[in-house]
PDB file of C-alpha atoms in Angstrom:
ATOM      1  CA  MET I   1     -79.219  -3.219  72.551  1.00  0.00           C
ATOM      2  CA  THR I   2     -78.294  -6.373  74.442  1.00  0.00           C
ATOM      3  CA  GLY I   3     -77.062  -9.435  72.619  1.00  0.00           C
ATOM      4  CA  ILE I   4     -80.226 -11.344  73.498  1.00  0.00           C
ATOM      5  CA  GLY I   5     -82.510  -8.583  72.211  1.00  0.00           C
ATOM      6  CA  SER I   6     -80.565  -8.297  68.979  1.00  0.00           C
ATOM      7  CA  TYR I   7     -80.594 -12.078  68.552  1.00  0.00           C
ATOM      8  CA  LEU I   8     -84.361 -12.263  69.025  1.00  0.00           C
ATOM      9  CA  LYS I   9     -84.958  -9.361  66.634  1.00  0.00           C
ATOM     10  CA  LYS I  10     -82.911 -11.090  63.913  1.00  0.00           C
ATOM     11  CA  HIS I  11     -85.004 -14.224  64.293  1.00  0.00           C
ATOM     12  CA  THR I  12     -88.217 -12.174  64.355  1.00  0.00           C
ATOM     13  CA  GLU I  13     -87.176 -10.605  61.055  1.00  0.00           C
ATOM     14  CA  ALA I  14     -86.427 -14.048  59.616  1.00  0.00           C
ATOM     15  CA  LEU I  15     -89.897 -15.206  60.700  1.00  0.00           C
ATOM     16  CA  VAL I  16     -91.687 -12.253  59.104  1.00  0.00           C
ATOM     17  CA  LYS I  17     -89.691 -12.620  55.879  1.00  0.00           C
ATOM     18  CA  ASP I  18     -90.346 -16.371  55.820  1.00  0.00           C
ATOM     19  CA  VAL I  19     -94.106 -15.772  55.912  1.00  0.00           C
ATOM     20  CA  GLY I  20     -93.993 -12.606  53.784  1.00  0.00           C
ATOM     21  CA  ILE I  21     -94.759  -9.094  54.979  1.00  0.00           C
ATOM     22  CA  GLU I  22     -98.303  -8.877  53.573  1.00  0.00           C
ATOM     23  CA  PRO I  23     -99.418 -12.292  54.884  1.00  0.00           C
ATOM     24  CA  ALA I  24     -97.714 -11.501  58.213  1.00  0.00           C
ATOM     25  CA  CYS I  25     -99.786  -8.322  58.488  1.00  0.00           C
ATOM     26  CA  GLU I  26    -102.978 -10.281  57.837  1.00  0.00           C
ATOM     27  CA  LEU I  27    -102.112 -13.076  60.275  1.00  0.00           C
ATOM     28  CA  THR I  28    -101.154 -10.762  63.132  1.00  0.00           C
ATOM     29  CA  GLY I  29    -103.466  -7.817  62.481  1.00  0.00           C
ATOM     30  CA  LYS I  30    -100.400  -5.555  62.645  1.00  0.00           C
ATOM     31  CA  SER I  31     -99.258  -2.968  60.124  1.00  0.00           C
ATOM     32  CA  LYS I  32     -96.026  -3.217  58.142  1.00  0.00           C
ATOM     33  CA  ALA I  33     -94.598  -0.409  60.271  1.00  0.00           C
ATOM     34  CA  THR I  34     -95.452  -2.197  63.518  1.00  0.00           C
ATOM     35  CA  LEU I  35     -93.961  -5.472  62.321  1.00  0.00           C
ATOM     36  CA  GLY I  36     -90.865  -3.581  61.227  1.00  0.00           C
ATOM     37  CA  ARG I  37     -90.487  -2.084  64.699  1.00  0.00           C
ATOM     38  CA  TYR I  38     -90.460  -5.564  66.209  1.00  0.00           C
ATOM     39  CA  TYR I  39     -87.252  -6.422  64.395  1.00  0.00           C
ATOM     40  CA  SER I  40     -85.693  -2.977  64.062  1.00  0.00           C
ATOM     41  CA  ASP I  41     -82.252  -2.649  65.615  1.00  0.00           C
ATOM     42  CA  SER I  42     -82.776   1.102  66.081  1.00  0.00           C
ATOM     43  CA  ASP I  43     -82.299   2.313  69.668  1.00  0.00           C
ATOM     44  CA  GLU I  44     -85.805   3.813  69.742  1.00  0.00           C
ATOM     45  CA  HIS I  45     -87.296   0.324  69.144  1.00  0.00           C
ATOM     46  CA  ALA I  46     -84.877  -1.626  71.342  1.00  0.00           C
ATOM     47  CA  ASP I  47     -87.596  -2.503  73.865  1.00  0.00           C
ATOM     48  CA  ARG I  48     -90.231  -3.521  71.300  1.00  0.00           C
ATOM     49  CA  PHE I  49     -90.734  -7.219  70.742  1.00  0.00           C
ATOM     50  CA  MET I  50     -93.429  -9.159  68.932  1.00  0.00           C
ATOM     51  CA  PRO I  51     -96.231 -10.454  71.204  1.00  0.00           C
ATOM     52  CA  ILE I  52     -96.207 -14.212  71.681  1.00  0.00           C
ATOM     53  CA  ASN I  53     -99.636 -14.704  70.076  1.00  0.00           C
ATOM     54  CA  ALA I  54     -98.338 -13.000  66.928  1.00  0.00           C
ATOM     55  CA  VAL I  55     -95.233 -15.214  66.972  1.00  0.00           C
ATOM     56  CA  ALA I  56     -97.445 -18.300  67.289  1.00  0.00           C
ATOM     57  CA  ALA I  57     -99.665 -17.220  64.383  1.00  0.00           C
ATOM     58  CA  LEU I  58     -96.669 -16.544  62.153  1.00  0.00           C
ATOM     59  CA  GLU I  59     -94.837 -19.733  63.089  1.00  0.00           C
ATOM     60  CA  GLU I  60     -97.945 -21.709  62.170  1.00  0.00           C
ATOM     61  CA  ALA I  61     -97.641 -20.305  58.636  1.00  0.00           C
ATOM     62  CA  ALA I  62     -93.826 -20.295  58.435  1.00  0.00           C
ATOM     63  CA  SER I  63     -91.584 -23.013  57.088  1.00  0.00           C
ATOM     64  CA  TYR I  64     -89.625 -23.041  60.365  1.00  0.00           C
ATOM     65  CA  PRO I  65     -90.257 -21.864  63.979  1.00  0.00           C
ATOM     66  CA  HIS I  66     -87.574 -19.148  63.912  1.00  0.00           C
ATOM     67  CA  VAL I  67     -88.369 -17.384  67.207  1.00  0.00           C
ATOM     68  CA  THR I  68     -89.183 -20.535  69.182  1.00  0.00           C
ATOM     69  CA  SER I  69     -85.925 -22.046  68.015  1.00  0.00           C
ATOM     70  CA  ALA I  70     -84.009 -18.902  69.019  1.00  0.00           C
ATOM     71  CA  LEU I  71     -85.586 -18.914  72.486  1.00  0.00           C
ATOM     72  CA  ALA I  72     -84.693 -22.577  72.934  1.00  0.00           C
ATOM     73  CA  GLU I  73     -81.101 -21.933  71.862  1.00  0.00           C
ATOM     74  CA  LEU I  74     -80.805 -19.082  74.359  1.00  0.00           C
ATOM     75  CA  LYS I  75     -81.783 -21.489  77.156  1.00  0.00           C
ATOM     76  CA  GLY I  76     -79.505 -24.258  75.871  1.00  0.00           C
ATOM     77  CA  ILE I  77     -82.473 -26.401  74.871  1.00  0.00           C
ATOM     78  CA  THR I  78     -82.384 -28.599  71.792  1.00  0.00           C
ATOM     79  CA  LEU I  79     -85.603 -28.911  69.836  1.00  0.00           C
ATOM     80  CA  SER I  80     -86.521 -31.721  67.518  1.00  0.00           C
ATOM     81  CA  TYR I  81     -88.348 -30.180  64.585  1.00  0.00           C
ATOM     82  CA  ASP I  82     -90.840 -32.457  62.840  1.00  0.00           C
ATOM     83  CA  ASP I  83     -91.704 -30.958  59.475  1.00  0.00           C
ATOM     84  CA  ARG I  84     -93.579 -33.996  58.165  1.00  0.00           C
ATOM     85  CA  ARG I  85     -96.790 -33.018  59.969  1.00  0.00           C
ATOM     86  CA  LYS I  86     -98.253 -30.586  62.443  1.00  0.00           C
ATOM     87  CA  ASN I  87     -99.742 -31.757  65.727  1.00  0.00           C
ATOM     88  CA  THR I  88    -103.276 -32.732  64.897  1.00  0.00           C
ATOM     89  CA  SER I  89    -106.351 -33.462  66.922  1.00  0.00           C
ATOM     90  CA  ARG I  90    -107.167 -36.567  64.869  1.00  0.00           C
ATOM     91  CA  GLY I  91    -107.560 -39.676  66.927  1.00  0.00           C
ATOM     92  CA  GLY I  92    -107.297 -39.322  70.632  1.00  0.00           C
ATOM     93  CA  VAL I  93    -105.750 -40.908  73.668  1.00  0.00           C
ATOM     94  CA  ASN I  94    -106.814 -44.435  72.641  1.00  0.00           C
ATOM     95  CA  SER I  95    -105.131 -44.182  69.248  1.00  0.00           C
ATOM     96  CA  ASP I  96    -102.118 -42.550  70.951  1.00  0.00           C
ATOM     97  CA  VAL I  97    -101.757 -45.562  73.280  1.00  0.00           C
ATOM     98  CA  ILE I  98    -101.828 -47.900  70.277  1.00  0.00           C
ATOM     99  CA  ALA I  99     -99.287 -45.760  68.400  1.00  0.00           C
ATOM    100  CA  LEU I 100     -97.140 -45.588  71.545  1.00  0.00           C
ATOM    101  CA  SER I 101     -97.014 -49.372  71.904  1.00  0.00           C
ATOM    102  CA  GLN I 102     -96.248 -49.788  68.192  1.00  0.00           C
ATOM    103  CA  ARG I 103     -93.407 -47.229  68.264  1.00  0.00           C
ATOM    104  CA  PHE I 104     -91.996 -48.783  71.446  1.00  0.00           C
ATOM    105  CA  ALA I 105     -92.074 -52.223  69.830  1.00  0.00           C
ATOM    106  CA  MET I 106     -90.223 -50.806  66.823  1.00  0.00           C
ATOM    107  CA  LEU I 107     -87.613 -49.237  69.103  1.00  0.00           C
ATOM    108  CA  MET I 108     -87.102 -52.524  70.969  1.00  0.00           C
ATOM    109  CA  ALA I 109     -86.822 -54.473  67.707  1.00  0.00           C
ATOM    110  CA  GLU I 110     -84.221 -52.001  66.438  1.00  0.00           C
ATOM    111  CA  TYR I 111     -82.345 -52.244  69.748  1.00  0.00           C
ATOM    112  CA  GLN I 112     -82.396 -56.067  69.664  1.00  0.00           C
ATOM    113  CA  GLN I 113     -80.990 -56.070  66.138  1.00  0.00           C
ATOM    114  CA  SER I 114     -78.363 -53.437  67.018  1.00  0.00           C
ATOM    115  CA  ILE I 115     -77.066 -55.103  70.185  1.00  0.00           C
ATOM    116  CA  GLU I 116     -76.979 -58.632  68.725  1.00  0.00           C
ATOM    117  CA  ASP I 117     -73.195 -58.554  68.156  1.00  0.00           C
ATOM    118  CA  GLY I 118     -72.545 -56.660  71.400  1.00  0.00           C
ATOM    119  CA  VAL I 119     -71.637 -53.396  69.663  1.00  0.00           C
ATOM    120  CA  ILE I 120     -73.888 -50.569  68.527  1.00  0.00           C
ATOM    121  CA  THR I 121     -72.410 -49.035  65.383  1.00  0.00           C
ATOM    122  CA  VAL I 122     -72.863 -45.420  64.332  1.00  0.00           C
ATOM    123  CA  ASN I 123     -75.522 -46.378  61.771  1.00  0.00           C
ATOM    124  CA  GLU I 124     -77.342 -48.505  64.337  1.00  0.00           C
ATOM    125  CA  ALA I 125     -77.217 -45.622  66.813  1.00  0.00           C
ATOM    126  CA  LYS I 126     -78.701 -43.321  64.157  1.00  0.00           C
ATOM    127  CA  ARG I 127     -81.566 -45.764  63.575  1.00  0.00           C
ATOM    128  CA  LEU I 128     -82.142 -46.034  67.336  1.00  0.00           C
ATOM    129  CA  LEU I 129     -82.161 -42.251  67.609  1.00  0.00           C
ATOM    130  CA  LYS I 130     -84.692 -42.016  64.776  1.00  0.00           C
ATOM    131  CA  GLU I 131     -86.976 -44.495  66.538  1.00  0.00           C
ATOM    132  CA  THR I 132     -86.539 -42.665  69.851  1.00  0.00           C
ATOM    133  CA  VAL I 133     -87.550 -39.353  68.254  1.00  0.00           C
ATOM    134  CA  ALA I 134     -90.594 -41.025  66.651  1.00  0.00           C
ATOM    135  CA  LEU I 135     -91.568 -42.391  70.068  1.00  0.00           C
ATOM    136  CA  GLN I 136     -91.110 -38.931  71.579  1.00  0.00           C
ATOM    137  CA  GLN I 137     -93.425 -37.431  68.943  1.00  0.00           C
ATOM    138  CA  VAL I 138     -96.148 -39.934  69.833  1.00  0.00           C
ATOM    139  CA  LEU I 139     -95.755 -38.972  73.503  1.00  0.00           C
ATOM    140  CA  ILE I 140     -96.076 -35.286  72.638  1.00  0.00           C
ATOM    141  CA  ASP I 141     -99.264 -35.972  70.656  1.00  0.00           C
ATOM    142  CA  MET I 142    -100.595 -37.991  73.593  1.00  0.00           C
ATOM    143  CA  LYS I 143     -99.749 -35.178  76.020  1.00  0.00           C
ATOM    144  CA  LEU I 144    -101.592 -32.672  73.821  1.00  0.00           C
ATOM    145  CA  HIS I 145    -104.647 -34.915  73.590  1.00  0.00           C
ATOM    146  CA  LEU I 146    -104.688 -35.418  77.364  1.00  0.00           C
ATOM    147  CA  GLU I 147    -104.351 -31.675  77.988  1.00  0.00           C
ATOM    148  CA  HIS I 148    -107.215 -31.059  75.561  1.00  0.00           C
ATOM    149  CA  GLU I 149    -109.436 -33.576  77.371  1.00  0.00           C
ATOM    150  CA  THR I 150    -108.696 -32.061  80.785  1.00  0.00           C
ATOM    151  CA  GLY I 151    -108.855 -28.486  79.481  1.00  0.00           C
TER     152      GLY I 151
END
């Protein structure tokens, strides 16, 4: 089995175990044996991988997006995982625009305070990064709302 296949199977197993085998069966409509084949490192199951809709259903219930994270790592992509809330459909584009302007104002205020002495310290950079990630999350919510409205 290739390194990539083995890597994905390990993360698939972590996902199933995170959710629990019985709940994973219910969420995906797959049997224990089928789920086991998806992460088996046996040569006879080397070409079997979990369907993406099953991964999505399990990651919704999991404490961490194991397979999505593994796929991102394989492509050299860094994800920012926000465990404080899931993307929700509450609000809409109008509330997103308000949230966007508020987060941007907070980022600019943090930047102004950080650059006042001409040097951005490590702690100031961490606060700026935190505000930048919060702004990014608002943009993602806005993108999802816009896609939903055009869908």
